[in-house]
Amino acid sequence: MQGEGPSRVSRREALLYIGAAAALPALAPRAARAQAEGAAAAPEASGDPRAFGPERHGLSAFGELKYPADFKHFDYVRPDAPKAGSFSQIAPTTSLNQSLTTFNTLNAYILKGDGAQGMGLTFDTLMARAQDEPDALYGLVAKSVAVSGDGLAYRFRLRPEARFHDGSKLTADDVKWSLETLKAKGHPLVSQAIRDLEAVEVEAPDVCILRLSPKRTRDLPLTLAALPIFSKAYYSKKSFDDATLEAPLGSGPYRVGRLAQGRLIEFDRVADYWAAALPVNVGQNNFERVRFEFFRDRDVGFEAFKARAYLFREEFTSRTWATGYDFPGVREGRVTRETLPDLTPSGGQGWFFNLRRKKFQDVRVRKALNLAFDFEWMNRNLMFDAYKRTSSVFQGAPEMMATGAPQGAELALLEPFRGKVADEVFGEPSVPPVTDGSGQDRKLLREAIGLLRDAGYTVKDGRAVNSDGEALTIEFLEFDNGLNKHVSKFISTLKVLGVEATIRLVDPAQYQQRTNNFDFDVVSQRLSMSDTPGEGLRQVYSSESATIPGSQNISGIADPAVDALIEKIVAAKSRDELNLACRALDRVLRSIRSWVPAWHKGSHTLAYWDAFGHPAEKPRFARGAPEVWWWDEDKAAKSGVKA
């Protein structure tokens, strides 16, 4: 989790490397026609809603594009950044089948196995993300796109120079095969996100048309444009859904280099990369090598950083950030510590109940367990007062977070659910209680005991048991020990309520398998949120996703009101509409109490051996490292760091 452990679910990387669907951006086809180059009137002028409008260079959720058709590079890059050196780190996030601590396959787009970090570096996509806009994409493999008047067809014109690493041409046939294969065999998060892709037509070797279902979500076109393109010829002799350590044929700026299963993987820059000079790539992909290191224990990982086994580290543990950086490299000025603002939504972070299990199905039980969590004590004693309490799944996006009692249009959205959702939805939104910081707030614990009693539990011999004599037990499932102190404190307070709780530490493969199959009581997760929520909300909170193995609906929420409000969000025609519906959804989700909210902070705390340069300002919606950083030979020499 943020601050005390790497993210379990990717944020912005999800768009670039196909991670969690919750972070995928959204697209409203009709709104997109209002953007540059007179696109708004063209489809309707023909009188045929199936006719294509003019070709344009980019797409966004509601038509906003910062960069014109003739832009040279993104504003946040150094266009003449040197191409040299290496960048190495431990995994900061996960997506799809990835693990933070190991890997056993280079296929990162299926459910099977533990996928290697960084595989998105080897594949190109139709369009590429601008990291200083909420959800805009610009041409990469596709030099342009035209949208039909009804918004149900997208014609992508490919660049004739697009190539795979073996020199073979990347064509519309490869796009068709890739999208159809991901829909049929890809990770459930991907296949579900693109289920309303009806057909891919090859109009010419350099032209493909994506046809969408009328019920398609606003997200779908941008999601499709950001998916990896695989070589149809390469996979004609191989099975796509195999977990394998054979490096696949790619077309991106890097190819797989040296690897040691479960320990490290390197990516080598492709010297003759076909798209290096395109505006979406200028000033990026600057390192000759990018390496990911894997450690089963985070303390061992930190010691490895101190010994220069890898050079860059985003610090997620507050105690280490406050007390651990006193080693010689820091004292001698060879290690730089830097705090960069994180202005993206931090999303929902905390401990998630598995509502599929009978013991968690009474909201009074979930409320009681929430009252036993003493954030104030933990923040002061374990985290150096570095964090703020999370209250919303839209944390960090104030325009999407519920405040006060619902009024006007927001109240109108909620009225159909009166009597079907908790009464509190129509009042002030639920917020976690503020404790007295003692570690055992007696007032809150008395309230929790009352809730458990109302739910049918009585304490006998120190154990909370129901009318059937069943004890209320909880197993916290983890794959590393980074949160042990926090969970142990939580467990000690739960014991006062008569709740028997334990920590189960399993290896990453078993953790992945158990969470994929919803075989757990409680897990810690960070479910990151897009700046333009849409289809991803279905993946995380809809009734449909609650039963899909590998789903991000980790709690198993299946609520008609939630489903209906998600549909309002994905159908929103403007940001104001979207934000309004998000606030309404926020109220309902808070009332369900499907999780124990944890903490957040609005910054990236970085440490690195001083061998890098980076732009004065990072991109608004991303960390920027390693994408726009570069190797600085002079700094490296002074710091005694070798590439």
XYZ file of C-alpha atoms in Angstrom:
643
model
C 0.000 0.000 0.000
C 1.066 3.581 -0.518
C 3.582 4.669 2.062
C 4.083 1.288 3.697
C 4.471 -0.990 0.695
C 4.509 -0.955 -3.103
C 1.174 -0.618 -4.856
C -0.657 -3.879 -5.416
C -2.420 -2.358 -8.406
C -0.846 -0.143 -11.022
C -1.769 3.479 -11.560
C -0.820 5.354 -14.732
C 1.313 2.427 -15.880
C -1.922 0.546 -16.446
C -2.586 2.501 -19.603
C 0.918 2.166 -20.983
C 1.574 -1.411 -19.946
C -1.992 -2.710 -19.721
C -2.424 -2.978 -16.026
C -5.435 -2.633 -13.853
C -8.546 -1.724 -15.780
C -9.418 0.681 -12.981
C -6.716 3.002 -14.230
C -7.676 2.933 -17.880
C -8.875 6.287 -19.234
C -12.247 6.931 -20.807
C -13.512 8.126 -24.175
C -16.806 9.639 -25.197
C -16.919 9.286 -28.981
C -19.474 12.030 -29.545
C -17.575 14.440 -27.321
C -14.335 13.549 -29.058
C -15.744 14.898 -32.298
C -15.686 18.384 -30.802
C -11.894 18.487 -30.798
C -9.435 19.902 -33.307
C -9.497 20.037 -37.111
C -13.232 20.721 -37.557
C -14.187 17.183 -36.604
C -17.442 18.142 -34.930
C -19.635 18.680 -37.965
C -18.157 16.335 -40.524
C -19.956 13.036 -39.712
C -23.399 14.631 -39.414
C -22.879 16.678 -42.581
C -22.982 13.518 -44.687
C -26.360 12.528 -43.237
C -25.018 9.014 -42.603
C -24.192 8.287 -38.946
C -21.905 5.483 -40.113
C -19.766 7.838 -42.200
C -16.326 8.642 -40.868
C -15.329 12.141 -39.917
C -11.927 13.650 -40.689
C -8.750 11.967 -39.531
C -7.205 13.409 -36.417
C -3.989 12.921 -34.477
C -5.364 12.251 -30.999
C -8.310 11.257 -28.839
C -9.430 12.116 -25.325
C -12.370 11.469 -23.060
C -14.240 14.709 -23.570
C -12.531 16.175 -26.610
C -9.779 18.157 -24.910
C -6.361 17.897 -26.592
C -3.450 19.997 -25.410
C -1.142 19.273 -28.328
C -1.840 20.283 -31.964
C -1.365 17.974 -34.925
C 2.115 19.343 -35.659
C 3.527 19.100 -32.118
C 7.189 18.095 -31.917
C 7.350 16.569 -28.450
C 5.605 16.594 -25.092
C 6.317 19.613 -22.920
C 7.634 17.573 -19.998
C 10.591 15.966 -21.825
C 14.109 17.091 -22.623
C 14.096 16.524 -26.386
C 17.894 16.201 -26.648
C 18.311 13.922 -23.632
C 21.354 11.652 -24.059
C 20.872 7.982 -24.805
C 23.209 6.231 -22.381
C 23.583 4.421 -19.104
C 21.175 2.252 -17.186
C 18.214 2.553 -14.857
C 17.514 -0.112 -12.235
C 14.825 -0.414 -9.592
C 12.631 -2.840 -7.703
C 9.042 -3.100 -8.855
C 6.988 -0.102 -7.688
C 3.571 -1.417 -8.805
C 1.860 -4.494 -10.152
C -0.736 -5.106 -12.817
C -2.565 -8.139 -14.232
C -0.577 -11.270 -13.298
C 2.528 -9.494 -12.012
C 4.097 -10.006 -8.595
C 6.220 -7.538 -6.660
C 8.689 -10.156 -5.495
C 9.213 -12.723 -8.261
C 8.373 -13.787 -11.820
C 8.181 -17.069 -13.729
C 6.816 -15.995 -17.113
C 7.372 -13.293 -19.712
C 3.711 -13.421 -20.670
C 2.280 -10.537 -18.640
C -1.117 -10.449 -20.373
C -2.752 -13.688 -19.181
C -4.018 -14.955 -15.836
C -1.523 -17.814 -15.596
C 1.797 -17.419 -13.781
C 3.645 -14.484 -12.222
C 4.411 -12.049 -15.015
C 7.689 -10.175 -15.333
C 7.781 -6.445 -14.752
C 8.394 -4.129 -17.704
C 7.088 -6.263 -20.554
C 5.099 -3.295 -21.845
C 8.426 -1.740 -22.866
C 8.722 -4.312 -25.641
C 5.369 -3.698 -27.344
C 3.982 -0.717 -29.198
C 0.349 0.370 -29.212
C -1.881 2.195 -31.667
C -1.654 5.378 -29.606
C 0.437 6.647 -26.699
C -0.430 8.511 -23.531
C 0.361 12.165 -22.832
C 1.257 12.217 -19.155
C 0.358 15.873 -18.672
C -3.288 15.394 -19.707
C -5.961 13.426 -17.844
C -6.657 10.904 -20.603
C -5.362 12.043 -23.992
C -3.744 9.663 -26.499
C -1.695 10.568 -29.584
C -0.649 8.520 -32.582
C 2.090 5.900 -32.282
C 1.612 2.897 -34.577
C -1.476 4.698 -35.858
C -0.678 8.039 -37.447
C -4.355 9.045 -37.420
C -7.848 7.949 -36.460
C -11.302 8.788 -37.820
C -14.551 8.277 -35.900
C -17.931 7.420 -37.375
C -20.864 9.735 -36.748
C -22.524 7.270 -34.375
C -19.306 6.703 -32.461
C -19.406 2.955 -33.097
C -16.512 2.633 -35.533
C -12.912 3.836 -35.362
C -10.687 3.720 -38.431
C -6.973 3.687 -37.601
C -4.474 4.445 -40.352
C -1.138 2.830 -39.525
C 2.303 4.202 -40.188
C 3.925 2.297 -43.069
C 7.295 2.363 -41.292
C 6.016 0.416 -38.235
C 8.213 -2.647 -37.675
C 8.738 -5.536 -35.300
C 12.206 -6.126 -33.916
C 12.993 -8.739 -36.585
C 12.348 -6.173 -39.345
C 8.959 -7.527 -40.379
C 6.180 -5.006 -41.019
C 3.556 -4.333 -38.407
C 0.236 -4.362 -40.240
C -3.488 -4.165 -39.690
C -3.547 -7.986 -39.604
C -1.368 -7.863 -36.479
C -3.723 -5.361 -34.857
C -6.735 -7.537 -35.653
C -5.080 -10.693 -34.346
C -3.886 -8.982 -31.163
C -7.226 -7.503 -30.187
C -9.177 -10.649 -31.004
C -6.698 -12.782 -29.068
C -6.729 -10.531 -26.001
C -10.514 -10.609 -26.032
C -10.567 -14.412 -26.242
C -7.508 -15.427 -24.207
C -6.174 -12.373 -22.388
C -6.228 -11.720 -18.665
C -9.840 -11.398 -17.475
C -9.304 -7.722 -16.670
C -8.432 -7.095 -20.312
C -10.942 -9.444 -21.914
C -13.766 -8.006 -19.811
C -12.721 -4.419 -20.535
C -12.925 -5.008 -24.309
C -15.900 -7.377 -24.439
C -17.933 -4.816 -26.435
C -15.456 -4.862 -29.315
C -17.679 -6.492 -31.939
C -15.279 -6.808 -34.846
C -11.922 -5.750 -36.247
C -11.866 -5.293 -40.024
C -8.757 -5.060 -42.159
C -9.543 -2.513 -44.855
C -5.969 -2.401 -46.160
C -2.545 -3.487 -44.885
C -2.258 -0.113 -43.177
C -5.915 0.460 -42.227
C -8.043 -1.306 -39.636
C -11.546 -0.527 -38.430
C -12.692 -1.302 -34.908
C -16.453 -1.788 -34.658
C -18.044 -1.444 -31.245
C -21.311 -2.582 -29.730
C -23.988 0.101 -29.226
C -23.788 -0.694 -25.507
C -20.058 -0.060 -25.434
C -18.651 2.086 -22.635
C -17.046 5.471 -23.025
C -13.675 3.888 -22.154
C -13.502 1.281 -24.861
C -11.892 3.148 -27.805
C -8.985 4.485 -25.747
C -8.576 1.151 -24.006
C -8.258 -0.575 -27.383
C -5.832 2.048 -28.678
C -3.563 1.456 -25.668
C -3.368 -2.345 -25.874
C -0.140 -4.048 -26.995
C 0.192 -5.182 -30.609
C 1.613 -8.677 -31.043
C 3.073 -10.328 -34.136
C 0.525 -12.634 -35.767
C 3.314 -14.461 -37.605
C 5.265 -15.078 -34.392
C 2.266 -16.592 -32.641
C 1.275 -18.714 -35.638
C 3.721 -21.284 -34.268
C 3.164 -20.644 -30.553
C 0.287 -20.637 -28.100
C -0.539 -17.169 -26.817
C -1.832 -18.320 -23.442
C 1.285 -20.269 -22.403
C 3.327 -19.116 -19.411
C 6.824 -19.060 -20.862
C 10.242 -17.516 -20.319
C 10.856 -17.217 -24.050
C 11.082 -13.544 -24.982
C 8.240 -12.687 -27.406
C 8.772 -10.721 -30.611
C 8.006 -7.091 -29.930
C 8.058 -3.725 -31.656
C 8.665 -1.309 -28.779
C 11.661 0.758 -27.657
C 13.189 -2.126 -25.672
C 13.670 -5.866 -26.032
C 14.216 -8.475 -23.326
C 17.878 -8.864 -22.428
C 19.525 -10.661 -19.520
C 17.262 -12.360 -16.994
C 17.433 -14.669 -14.013
C 14.050 -16.171 -13.172
C 12.585 -14.641 -10.050
C 15.614 -12.412 -9.477
C 16.111 -9.864 -12.258
C 15.130 -8.933 -15.777
C 16.836 -6.423 -18.056
C 15.546 -4.667 -21.140
C 17.969 -3.434 -23.806
C 17.190 -0.336 -25.829
C 16.536 -1.067 -29.503
C 19.122 1.028 -31.355
C 17.148 1.153 -34.600
C 13.725 1.486 -32.976
C 11.404 2.483 -35.783
C 9.405 5.053 -33.763
C 12.222 6.772 -31.859
C 11.758 10.102 -33.666
C 7.976 10.301 -33.358
C 6.674 13.202 -31.232
C 5.256 10.793 -28.630
C 8.734 9.296 -28.104
C 11.115 12.250 -28.408
C 13.026 12.735 -25.156
C 11.880 9.399 -23.745
C 13.310 5.863 -23.452
C 16.719 7.364 -22.779
C 18.513 4.502 -21.011
C 20.486 1.815 -22.809
C 19.244 -0.693 -20.243
C 16.326 -0.819 -17.834
C 16.482 -3.457 -15.100
C 14.016 -4.712 -12.493
C 15.342 -6.462 -9.387
C 13.231 -8.780 -7.226
C 13.601 -9.463 -3.494
C 11.399 -11.647 -1.320
C 12.098 -9.462 1.729
C 11.851 -5.661 1.636
C 14.631 -5.203 4.222
C 16.954 -7.258 2.050
C 15.874 -5.116 -0.887
C 16.824 -1.943 0.957
C 20.228 -3.351 1.883
C 20.752 -4.163 -1.793
C 20.038 -0.529 -2.692
C 22.572 0.656 -0.132
C 25.096 -1.669 -1.780
C 24.267 -0.254 -5.281
C 22.757 -3.511 -6.527
C 20.185 -1.193 -8.112
C 20.237 2.585 -8.420
C 16.713 3.973 -8.000
C 14.180 3.412 -5.251
C 10.776 4.837 -4.480
C 10.546 4.518 -0.722
C 7.203 3.187 0.475
C 8.078 2.653 4.147
C 7.872 5.757 6.312
C 10.161 4.413 9.030
C 12.876 3.630 6.484
C 12.488 7.075 4.901
C 12.776 8.752 8.309
C 15.567 6.694 9.853
C 17.206 4.450 7.252
C 18.954 6.924 5.001
C 22.016 7.562 7.118
C 24.377 5.221 5.290
C 27.663 6.427 3.734
C 26.250 6.989 0.248
C 23.816 9.558 1.640
C 26.294 11.212 4.008
C 28.829 11.552 1.189
C 26.298 13.108 -1.189
C 26.361 10.202 -3.638
C 22.731 9.279 -2.949
C 20.076 11.910 -3.573
C 16.747 11.999 -1.759
C 13.942 13.861 -3.479
C 10.242 14.378 -2.833
C 8.068 14.982 -5.885
C 4.380 15.885 -5.766
C 1.906 13.144 -6.607
C -1.145 14.974 -7.934
C -3.013 11.912 -9.181
C -5.944 10.334 -7.318
C -4.560 7.961 -4.712
C -7.707 5.853 -4.821
C -8.964 3.341 -2.299
C -6.280 1.878 -0.077
C -6.752 -0.356 2.906
C -7.809 -3.802 4.079
C -10.622 -5.311 2.015
C -13.167 -7.769 3.404
C -14.238 -10.728 1.300
C -17.998 -10.173 1.349
C -18.509 -13.563 -0.283
C -17.901 -15.047 3.171
C -20.893 -15.268 5.486
C -19.160 -13.700 8.477
C -18.645 -10.409 6.623
C -22.109 -10.091 5.113
C -23.607 -8.155 8.036
C -22.637 -4.491 7.695
C -22.709 -4.152 11.486
C -19.786 -6.565 11.721
C -17.858 -4.560 9.149
C -18.607 -1.320 10.980
C -17.390 -2.848 14.240
C -14.128 -3.998 12.689
C -13.574 -0.510 11.271
C -13.962 0.991 14.749
C -11.103 -1.196 16.000
C -8.587 0.326 13.580
C -6.581 3.053 15.345
C -5.004 5.056 12.535
C -3.943 7.897 14.813
C -1.877 5.535 16.973
C -0.304 3.856 13.938
C 0.485 7.119 12.182
C 2.255 8.508 15.238
C 4.037 5.369 16.440
C 4.748 3.500 13.201
C 4.697 6.058 10.405
C 6.174 9.279 11.836
C 2.917 11.205 11.251
C 3.644 11.092 7.531
C 0.154 10.216 6.302
C -3.478 11.228 6.265
C -6.433 8.900 6.693
C -8.143 7.710 3.548
C -11.926 7.983 3.475
C -12.948 7.582 -0.174
C -12.229 5.374 -3.163
C -11.814 8.686 -5.021
C -9.251 9.996 -2.537
C -7.100 12.680 -4.123
C -9.830 13.765 -6.557
C -11.895 16.227 -4.495
C -14.306 16.926 -7.345
C -15.337 13.237 -7.229
C -15.541 12.875 -3.442
C -18.854 13.260 -1.636
C -19.201 16.176 0.790
C -22.150 17.342 2.850
C -25.657 16.054 2.225
C -26.591 15.384 -1.418
C -28.399 18.258 -3.103
C -29.984 18.998 -6.455
C -28.918 16.761 -9.331
C -26.863 14.522 -7.052
C -29.865 13.912 -4.820
C -31.978 13.199 -7.906
C -29.507 10.486 -8.929
C -29.826 8.847 -5.536
C -33.590 9.135 -4.995
C -34.486 5.942 -6.951
C -32.457 3.966 -4.396
C -34.069 5.363 -1.252
C -35.017 2.416 0.912
C -32.642 0.160 -1.048
C -29.417 1.670 0.270
C -28.424 2.739 3.772
C -30.178 5.859 5.063
C -26.791 7.485 5.652
C -26.379 7.808 1.867
C -28.795 10.757 2.050
C -26.882 12.541 4.783
C -23.290 13.431 5.484
C -20.954 10.882 3.852
C -19.385 8.295 6.111
C -15.844 9.053 7.280
C -13.555 6.875 9.409
C -13.656 7.733 13.117
C -10.846 9.747 14.679
C -9.502 7.865 17.690
C -7.902 9.258 20.822
C -4.591 7.761 19.670
C -4.243 5.564 22.747
C -4.208 2.363 20.741
C -7.478 1.250 22.382
C -10.096 3.988 22.219
C -12.614 2.770 24.820
C -15.507 4.802 23.485
C -15.123 3.402 19.972
C -14.545 -0.128 21.242
C -17.742 0.033 23.313
C -19.586 1.101 20.174
C -17.980 -1.790 18.256
C -19.023 -4.304 20.923
C -22.577 -2.995 20.674
C -22.592 -3.468 16.909
C -21.321 -7.033 17.229
C -23.985 -7.718 19.824
C -26.651 -6.368 17.471
C -25.242 -8.651 14.763
C -25.766 -11.679 17.014
C -22.333 -12.062 18.617
C -21.681 -12.442 22.312
C -18.317 -12.745 24.041
C -17.758 -16.075 25.791
C -14.406 -16.963 27.307
C -12.882 -14.035 25.438
C -14.262 -15.119 22.068
C -17.008 -13.464 20.020
C -19.374 -16.236 18.951
C -22.733 -16.233 17.156
C -25.899 -18.127 18.036
C -24.506 -21.237 16.329
C -21.412 -21.129 18.506
C -19.200 -20.079 15.598
C -16.295 -17.811 16.563
C -15.612 -14.660 14.572
C -12.158 -15.285 13.129
C -10.170 -13.317 10.567
C -7.101 -14.244 8.564
C -5.113 -11.370 7.053
C -3.485 -12.748 3.904
C -0.093 -11.227 2.963
C 2.894 -12.115 0.790
C 5.495 -9.921 2.505
C 6.011 -8.693 6.048
C 5.932 -4.964 5.324
C 2.619 -4.434 7.111
C 3.137 -6.899 9.940
C 3.499 -4.215 12.618
C 0.353 -2.454 11.457
C -1.698 -5.621 11.189
C -0.364 -6.929 14.503
C -1.551 -3.771 16.243
C -4.937 -4.076 14.538
C -5.128 -7.717 15.663
C -4.369 -6.793 19.285
C -7.296 -4.360 19.283
C -9.613 -6.870 17.617
C -8.794 -9.263 20.441
C -10.436 -6.824 22.872
C -13.647 -7.360 20.866
C -13.246 -11.134 21.111
C -12.262 -11.429 17.448
C -9.585 -14.050 16.769
C -7.333 -12.669 14.018
C -4.083 -13.944 12.545
C -1.654 -13.075 9.767
C -1.032 -15.692 7.090
C 2.187 -15.016 5.154
C 2.362 -17.023 1.916
C 4.680 -17.013 -1.075
C 3.772 -14.679 -3.976
C 2.543 -17.485 -6.228
C 0.157 -18.783 -3.581
C -1.000 -15.243 -2.801
C -1.755 -14.652 -6.479
C -3.641 -17.924 -6.745
C -5.680 -17.332 -3.613
C -6.637 -13.770 -4.492
C -7.477 -14.791 -8.075
C -9.849 -17.392 -6.642
C -11.130 -15.179 -3.780
C -9.789 -17.615 -1.194
C -9.147 -15.179 1.668
C -10.773 -13.281 4.522
C -8.985 -9.925 4.307
C -6.227 -8.604 2.027
C -4.444 -5.276 1.819
C -4.797 -3.571 -1.545
C -4.486 -0.241 -3.234
C -7.132 0.175 -5.920
C -5.953 3.178 -7.892
C -8.347 5.478 -9.676
C -8.223 7.109 -13.087
C -8.682 10.846 -13.517
C -11.562 9.914 -15.813
C -13.247 6.870 -14.223
C -15.317 4.652 -16.466
C -15.127 0.989 -17.451
C -12.573 0.405 -14.710
C -15.272 0.963 -12.114
C -17.137 -2.027 -13.516
C -14.015 -4.111 -13.042
C -13.671 -3.076 -9.396
C -17.213 -2.672 -8.088
C -19.839 -4.205 -10.402
C -21.928 -7.297 -9.678
C -20.715 -8.841 -12.940
C -17.054 -8.651 -11.924
C -17.647 -10.088 -8.447
C -17.507 -13.687 -9.711
C -14.783 -13.428 -12.373
C -11.504 -15.101 -11.294
C -8.693 -12.558 -11.138
C -11.173 -9.698 -10.899
C -10.283 -6.476 -9.142
C -13.636 -6.622 -7.357
C -11.670 -8.006 -4.487
C -14.458 -7.568 -1.926
C -17.126 -9.086 -4.146
C -19.433 -6.061 -4.100
C -22.704 -6.924 -5.862
C -25.154 -4.086 -5.333
C -27.816 -2.883 -7.825
C -27.397 0.750 -6.765
C -23.656 0.563 -7.343
C -24.223 -1.016 -10.752
C -26.704 1.682 -11.774
C -24.468 4.551 -10.670
C -21.496 3.064 -12.495
C -23.591 3.087 -15.665
C -24.337 6.779 -15.064
C -20.592 7.403 -14.831
C -19.656 5.497 -17.977
C -22.440 7.266 -19.899
C -21.532 10.791 -18.713
C -21.222 13.279 -21.565
C -19.180 15.850 -19.664
C -16.788 16.074 -16.749
C -19.424 17.799 -14.652
C -21.810 14.884 -15.243
C -19.072 12.393 -14.489
C -18.015 14.105 -11.250
C -21.624 14.343 -10.083
C -22.224 10.619 -10.603
C -18.894 9.774 -8.932
C -19.932 11.696 -5.816
C -23.199 9.776 -5.689
C -21.364 6.461 -6.110
C -18.869 7.475 -3.427
C -21.702 7.854 -0.912
C -23.071 4.387 -1.626
C -19.659 2.699 -1.569
C -18.788 4.334 1.737
C -22.036 3.098 3.260
C -21.247 -0.514 2.323
C -18.093 -0.568 4.510
C -16.416 -3.182 2.313
C -12.959 -2.184 3.545
C -11.016 -0.631 6.386
C -9.601 2.567 4.834
C -5.897 3.062 5.440
C -3.783 6.110 4.553
C -2.421 8.238 1.743
C 0.101 10.954 0.979
C 0.432 13.279 -1.977
C 4.071 12.742 -2.844
C 6.661 10.400 -4.297
C 9.594 9.881 -1.931
C 12.540 8.949 -4.139
C 16.129 7.956 -3.438
C 18.720 7.313 -6.116
C 22.425 7.045 -6.625
C 23.313 10.383 -8.170
C 23.794 9.386 -11.789
C 20.609 10.769 -13.319
C 19.162 13.930 -14.753
C 15.509 14.754 -15.108
C 13.330 17.666 -16.260
C 12.720 20.475 -13.763
C 9.038 19.539 -13.571
C 7.699 16.022 -13.770
C 4.660 15.235 -15.947
C 1.434 16.137 -14.162
C -0.011 12.621 -14.088
C 3.086 10.414 -13.704
C 6.266 9.958 -11.710
C 8.348 10.387 -14.856
C 11.052 7.890 -13.912
C 12.452 6.198 -15.878
C 10.438 7.362 -18.905
C 11.806 10.921 -19.166
C 14.930 10.701 -16.982
C 18.405 10.263 -18.464
C 21.921 9.147 -17.555
C 24.290 11.968 -16.516
C 27.881 10.908 -17.141
C 29.404 13.706 -15.026
C 27.216 12.962 -12.010
C 27.872 9.251 -12.356
C 31.633 9.814 -12.418
C 31.516 12.017 -9.314
C 29.363 9.492 -7.482
C 31.482 6.533 -8.529
C 28.500 4.887 -10.205
C 28.896 2.757 -13.305
C 26.160 2.063 -15.844
